Coordinates of N, CA and C in Angstrom, one line a residue:
V1 N -26.4 -3.1 56.0 CA -26.3 -2.0 55.1 C -25.0 -1.2 55.5
L2 N -24.8 -1.0 56.8 CA -23.6 -0.3 57.2 C -22.3 -1.0 56.9
A3 N -22.3 -2.3 57.0 CA -21.1 -3.1 56.7 C -20.8 -3.0 55.2
D4 N -21.8 -3.0 54.4 CA -21.6 -2.8 52.9 C -21.0 -1.5 52.6
I5 N -21.5 -0.4 53.2 CA -21.0 0.9 53.0 C -19.5 1.0 53.5
A6 N -19.3 0.4 54.6 CA -17.9 0.4 55.2 C -16.9 -0.3 54.3
A7 N -17.3 -1.4 53.7 CA -16.4 -2.2 52.8 C -16.1 -1.4 51.6
V8 N -17.0 -0.7 51.0 CA -16.8 0.1 49.8 C -15.9 1.4 50.2
D9 N -16.2 2.0 51.3 CA -15.5 3.1 51.8 C -14.0 2.7 52.0
L10 N -13.8 1.6 52.6 CA -12.4 1.1 52.8 C -11.7 0.9 51.5
A11 N -12.3 0.4 50.5 CA -11.7 0.2 49.2 C -11.3 1.5 48.6
L12 N -12.2 2.5 48.7 CA -11.9 3.9 48.2 C -10.8 4.5 48.9
R13 N -10.8 4.4 50.3 CA -9.7 5.0 51.1 C -8.4 4.4 50.7
N14 N -8.3 3.1 50.6 CA -7.0 2.4 50.3 C -6.5 2.8 48.9
G15 N -7.5 2.8 48.0 CA -7.1 3.2 46.6 C -6.5 4.6 46.5
L16 N -7.2 5.5 47.1 CA -6.7 6.9 47.0 C -5.4 7.1 47.9
A17 N -5.3 6.4 49.0 CA -4.1 6.6 49.8 C -2.9 6.0 49.0
T18 N -3.1 4.9 48.3 CA -2.0 4.4 47.4 C -1.6 5.4 46.4
V19 N -2.5 6.1 45.8 CA -2.1 7.1 44.8 C -1.3 8.2 45.5
A20 N -1.8 8.7 46.7 CA -1.1 9.7 47.5 C 0.3 9.3 47.9
A21 N 0.5 8.0 48.0 CA 1.9 7.5 48.4 C 2.7 7.2 47.2
G22 N 2.3 7.7 46.1 CA 3.1 7.5 44.8 C 3.0 6.1 44.3
G23 N 2.0 5.4 44.7 CA 1.8 4.0 44.2 C 2.5 3.0 45.1
L24 N 3.1 3.4 46.1 CA 3.9 2.5 47.0 C 3.0 2.1 48.2
R25 N 2.3 1.0 48.1 CA 1.4 0.7 49.2 C 2.1 0.5 50.6
E26 N 3.3 0.1 50.6 CA 4.0 -0.1 51.8 C 4.4 1.2 52.5
K27 N 4.3 2.3 51.7 CA 4.7 3.7 52.2 C 3.4 4.5 52.7
V28 N 2.3 3.9 52.6 CA 1.0 4.6 53.0 C 1.0 4.9 54.5
A29 N 0.7 6.1 54.8 CA 0.7 6.5 56.2 C -0.5 7.4 56.4
K30 N -0.7 7.9 57.6 CA -1.9 8.7 58.0 C -2.1 9.9 57.0
P31 N -1.1 10.6 56.7 CA -1.3 11.8 55.8 C -1.9 11.4 54.4
H32 N -1.5 10.2 54.0 CA -2.0 9.7 52.7 C -3.5 9.3 52.8
Y33 N -3.9 8.8 53.9 CA -5.3 8.5 54.1 C -6.2 9.8 54.2
T34 N -5.6 10.8 54.7 CA -6.3 12.1 54.9 C -6.6 12.6 53.5
R35 N -5.8 12.4 52.5 CA -6.1 12.8 51.1 C -7.4 12.2 50.6
S36 N -7.8 11.1 51.1 CA -9.0 10.4 50.6 C -10.3 11.0 51.2
L37 N -10.2 11.8 52.2 CA -11.4 12.3 53.0 C -12.5 12.9 52.1
P38 N -12.1 13.9 51.2 CA -13.2 14.5 50.4 C -14.0 13.5 49.6
A39 N -13.3 12.6 48.9 CA -14.0 11.6 48.1 C -14.8 10.6 49.0
R40 N -14.3 10.3 50.1 CA -15.0 9.4 51.1 C -16.3 10.1 51.6
D41 N -16.1 11.4 51.9 CA -17.3 12.1 52.3 C -18.4 12.2 51.2
A42 N -18.0 12.4 50.0 CA -18.9 12.4 48.9 C -19.6 11.0 48.8
L43 N -18.8 9.9 48.9 CA -19.4 8.6 48.9 C -20.4 8.4 50.0
R44 N -20.1 8.8 51.2 CA -21.0 8.7 52.3 C -22.3 9.5 52.1
R45 N -22.2 10.7 51.5 CA -23.4 11.5 51.3 C -24.3 10.7 50.3
Q46 N -23.7 10.2 49.3 CA -24.6 9.4 48.4 C -25.1 8.1 49.0
A47 N -24.3 7.5 49.8 CA -24.8 6.3 50.5 C -25.9 6.6 51.5
D48 N -25.8 7.8 52.1 CA -26.9 8.2 53.0 C -28.2 8.4 52.3
R49 N -28.1 8.9 51.1 CA -29.4 9.1 50.3 C -30.0 7.7 49.9
L50 N -29.2 6.7 49.8 CA -29.7 5.4 49.4 C -30.1 4.5 50.6
F51 N -29.6 4.9 51.8 CA -29.6 4.1 53.0 C -31.0 3.6 53.4
F52 N -32.0 4.5 53.6 CA -33.3 4.0 54.1 C -34.1 3.2 53.0
A53 N -34.0 3.6 51.8 CA -34.6 2.8 50.7 C -34.1 1.4 50.7
E54 N -32.8 1.3 50.9 CA -32.2 -0.1 50.9 C -32.6 -0.8 52.2
L55 N -32.6 -0.2 53.3 CA -33.0 -0.8 54.5 C -34.4 -1.3 54.5
W56 N -35.4 -0.5 53.9 CA -36.8 -0.9 53.8 C -36.9 -2.1 52.8
A57 N -36.2 -2.0 51.8 CA -36.2 -3.1 50.8 C -35.8 -4.4 51.4
R58 N -34.7 -4.4 52.1 CA -34.2 -5.6 52.8 C -35.2 -6.1 53.8
M59 N -35.8 -5.2 54.5 CA -36.8 -5.7 55.5 C -38.0 -6.3 54.9
A60 N -38.4 -5.8 53.7 CA -39.5 -6.3 53.0 C -39.2 -7.6 52.2
A61 N -37.9 -7.9 52.0 CA -37.5 -9.1 51.3 C -38.0 -10.3 52.1
G62 N -38.6 -11.3 51.3 CA -39.1 -12.5 52.0 C -38.1 -13.6 52.3
S63 N -37.1 -13.7 51.6 CA -36.2 -14.8 51.8 C -34.7 -14.3 51.9
D64 N -33.9 -15.2 52.3 CA -32.4 -14.9 52.4 C -31.9 -14.7 51.0
A65 N -32.4 -15.4 50.0 CA -31.9 -15.2 48.6 C -32.3 -13.8 48.1
E66 N -33.5 -13.4 48.4 CA -33.9 -12.0 48.0 C -33.0 -11.0 48.7
Q67 N -32.8 -11.2 50.0 CA -31.9 -10.2 50.7 C -30.5 -10.2 50.1
G68 N -30.0 -11.4 49.8 CA -28.7 -11.5 49.2 C -28.6 -10.7 47.9
A69 N -29.6 -10.9 47.0 CA -29.7 -10.2 45.7 C -29.7 -8.7 45.9
L70 N -30.5 -8.3 46.9 CA -30.6 -6.8 47.2 C -29.3 -6.3 47.6
R71 N -28.7 -7.0 48.5 CA -27.4 -6.6 49.1 C -26.3 -6.5 48.0
L72 N -26.3 -7.5 47.1 CA -25.3 -7.5 46.0 C -25.5 -6.3 45.1
A73 N -26.8 -6.0 44.8 CA -27.1 -4.9 43.9 C -26.7 -3.6 44.6
F74 N -26.9 -3.5 45.9 CA -26.5 -2.3 46.7 C -25.0 -2.1 46.6
V75 N -24.3 -3.1 46.9 CA -22.8 -3.0 46.9 C -22.3 -2.7 45.5
N76 N -22.9 -3.2 44.4 CA -22.6 -2.9 43.1 C -22.8 -1.4 42.8
T77 N -24.0 -0.9 43.3 CA -24.3 0.5 43.1 C -23.3 1.4 43.8
L78 N -22.9 1.0 45.1 CA -21.9 1.8 45.8 C -20.5 1.7 45.1
A79 N -20.2 0.6 44.6 CA -19.0 0.4 43.9 C -18.9 1.4 42.7
G80 N -20.0 1.5 41.9 CA -20.0 2.5 40.8 C -19.7 3.9 41.3
I81 N -20.4 4.2 42.4 CA -20.2 5.6 43.0 C -18.7 5.7 43.5
A82 N -18.2 4.7 44.1 CA -16.8 4.8 44.5 C -15.8 5.0 43.4
R83 N -16.1 4.3 42.3 CA -15.2 4.5 41.1 C -15.3 5.9 40.5
D84 N -16.5 6.5 40.5 CA -16.7 7.8 40.1 C -15.9 8.8 41.0
E85 N -16.1 8.6 42.3 CA -15.4 9.5 43.3 C -13.9 9.3 43.2
F86 N -13.4 8.1 42.9 CA -12.0 7.9 42.7 C -11.5 8.7 41.5
D87 N -12.2 8.7 40.4 CA -11.8 9.4 39.2 C -11.8 10.9 39.5
R88 N -12.9 11.4 40.2 CA -13.0 12.8 40.5 C -11.8 13.3 41.4
A89 N -11.4 12.4 42.3 CA -10.4 12.8 43.4 C -9.0 12.8 42.8
L90 N -8.7 12.1 41.8 CA -7.3 11.9 41.3 C -6.6 13.2 41.0
P91 N -7.2 14.2 40.3 CA -6.5 15.4 40.0 C -6.1 16.2 41.2
A92 N -6.8 16.1 42.3 CA -6.5 16.8 43.6 C -5.4 16.2 44.4
I93 N -5.0 15.0 44.1 CA -4.0 14.3 44.9 C -2.6 14.6 44.3
P94 N -1.8 15.3 45.1 CA -0.4 15.6 44.6 C 0.4 14.4 44.4
C95 N 1.1 14.4 43.3 CA 2.0 13.2 43.0 C 3.0 13.7 41.9
A96 N 4.2 13.3 42.0 CA 5.2 13.7 41.0 C 4.7 13.2 39.6
S97 N 4.8 14.0 38.6 CA 4.3 13.7 37.3 C 4.9 12.4 36.7
L98 N 6.2 12.2 37.1 CA 6.8 11.0 36.6 C 6.2 9.7 37.2
M99 N 5.8 9.9 38.5 CA 5.2 8.7 39.2 C 3.7 8.6 39.0
R100 N 3.0 9.6 38.5 CA 1.6 9.6 38.5 C 1.0 8.4 37.8
P101 N 1.4 8.0 36.6 CA 0.8 6.9 35.9 C 0.9 5.6 36.8
R102 N 2.0 5.3 37.4 CA 2.2 4.2 38.2 C 1.3 4.3 39.4
A103 N 1.3 5.5 40.1 CA 0.5 5.7 41.3 C -1.0 5.5 41.0
E104 N -1.5 6.0 39.9 CA -2.9 5.9 39.6 C -3.3 4.5 39.2
T105 N -2.4 3.8 38.5 CA -2.7 2.4 38.2 C -2.7 1.5 39.4
R106 N -1.8 1.7 40.3 CA -1.8 0.9 41.5 C -2.9 1.3 42.4
G107 N -3.2 2.6 42.5 CA -4.4 3.0 43.3 C -5.7 2.4 42.8
R108 N -5.9 2.4 41.5 CA -7.1 1.8 40.9 C -7.1 0.3 41.1
R109 N -6.0 -0.3 41.0 CA -5.9 -1.8 41.3 C -6.3 -2.0 42.8
Q110 N -5.9 -1.2 43.7 CA -6.2 -1.4 45.1 C -7.7 -1.1 45.3
L111 N -8.3 -0.1 44.7 CA -9.7 0.1 44.7 C -10.5 -1.1 44.2
E112 N -10.1 -1.6 43.0 CA -10.8 -2.7 42.5 C -10.7 -4.0 43.3
Y113 N -9.5 -4.2 43.9 CA -9.3 -5.3 44.8 C -10.3 -5.3 45.9
G114 N -10.4 -4.1 46.6 CA -11.3 -3.9 47.7 C -12.7 -4.1 47.3
L115 N -13.1 -3.6 46.2 CA -14.5 -3.7 45.7 C -14.8 -5.2 45.4
A116 N -13.8 -5.9 44.7 CA -14.0 -7.3 44.4 C -14.1 -8.1 45.6
K117 N -13.3 -7.8 46.6 CA -13.4 -8.5 47.9 C -14.8 -8.4 48.6
A118 N -15.3 -7.2 48.5 CA -16.7 -7.0 49.1 C -17.7 -7.8 48.3
V119 N -17.7 -7.8 47.0 CA -18.6 -8.5 46.2 C -18.4 -10.0 46.4
K120 N -17.2 -10.4 46.4 CA -16.9 -11.9 46.5 C -17.5 -12.4 47.8
G121 N -17.3 -11.6 48.9 CA -17.8 -12.0 50.2 C -19.3 -12.2 50.1
L122 N -20.0 -11.3 49.4 CA -21.5 -11.4 49.3 C -21.9 -12.7 48.5
Q123 N -21.1 -12.9 47.4 CA -21.4 -14.0 46.6 C -21.2 -15.3 47.3
A124 N -20.2 -15.4 48.1 CA -19.9 -16.6 48.9 C -21.0 -16.8 49.9
E125 N -21.5 -15.7 50.6 CA -22.7 -15.8 51.5 C -23.9 -16.3 50.8
E126 N -24.1 -15.8 49.6 CA -25.3 -16.2 48.8 C -25.2 -17.7 48.4
T127 N -24.0 -18.2 48.0 CA -23.9 -19.6 47.7 C -24.1 -20.4 48.9
H128 N -23.6 -20.0 50.1 CA -23.8 -20.7 51.3 C -25.3 -20.8 51.7
V129 N -26.0 -19.8 51.5 CA -27.5 -19.7 51.8 C -28.2 -20.7 50.9
D130 N -27.8 -20.7 49.6 CA -28.5 -21.6 48.6 C -28.2 -23.1 48.8
A131 N -27.1 -23.4 49.4 CA -26.7 -24.8 49.6 C -27.6 -25.5 50.5

C-alpha cells in the first residue's frame, strides 16, 4: 500500500515541479519540488483516509489475482486524486504567462507518465502472476 502511495506521490511531485520550472524538466531543482508540497500533503491526507480500508481488503483477498485487482483499483483511485490535486495546485505555482501553457502541458505529461508507469508496473505484475 505504501509503495503505491509513494509512486503516485512521486508522479504528482514531478509534474508540479516541471510546471514550477517553466516546463523545462532539466531545470528542475529543490525549490521547484518545494512548490509541490501543498498538493502532495493533500494527496497524502486523502491516501491516509483510504489506507486501512485498503490494507484490510488486501489482507482479506484470497488470491494473488484478487490482491492485484485491489491494488490496481487503489492506484487508479489515487491517480484520480493526484490529477485533481494537480489541477488545484496549478494557479498557485508562479510561472511567466508566456510560458504557462507549455509548462502546464509538460507538467501534466510528466504527471501522466508517472501515473502510467505505476499502473503499468502493476499490470505487468498481474500478468506475471496469471502466467
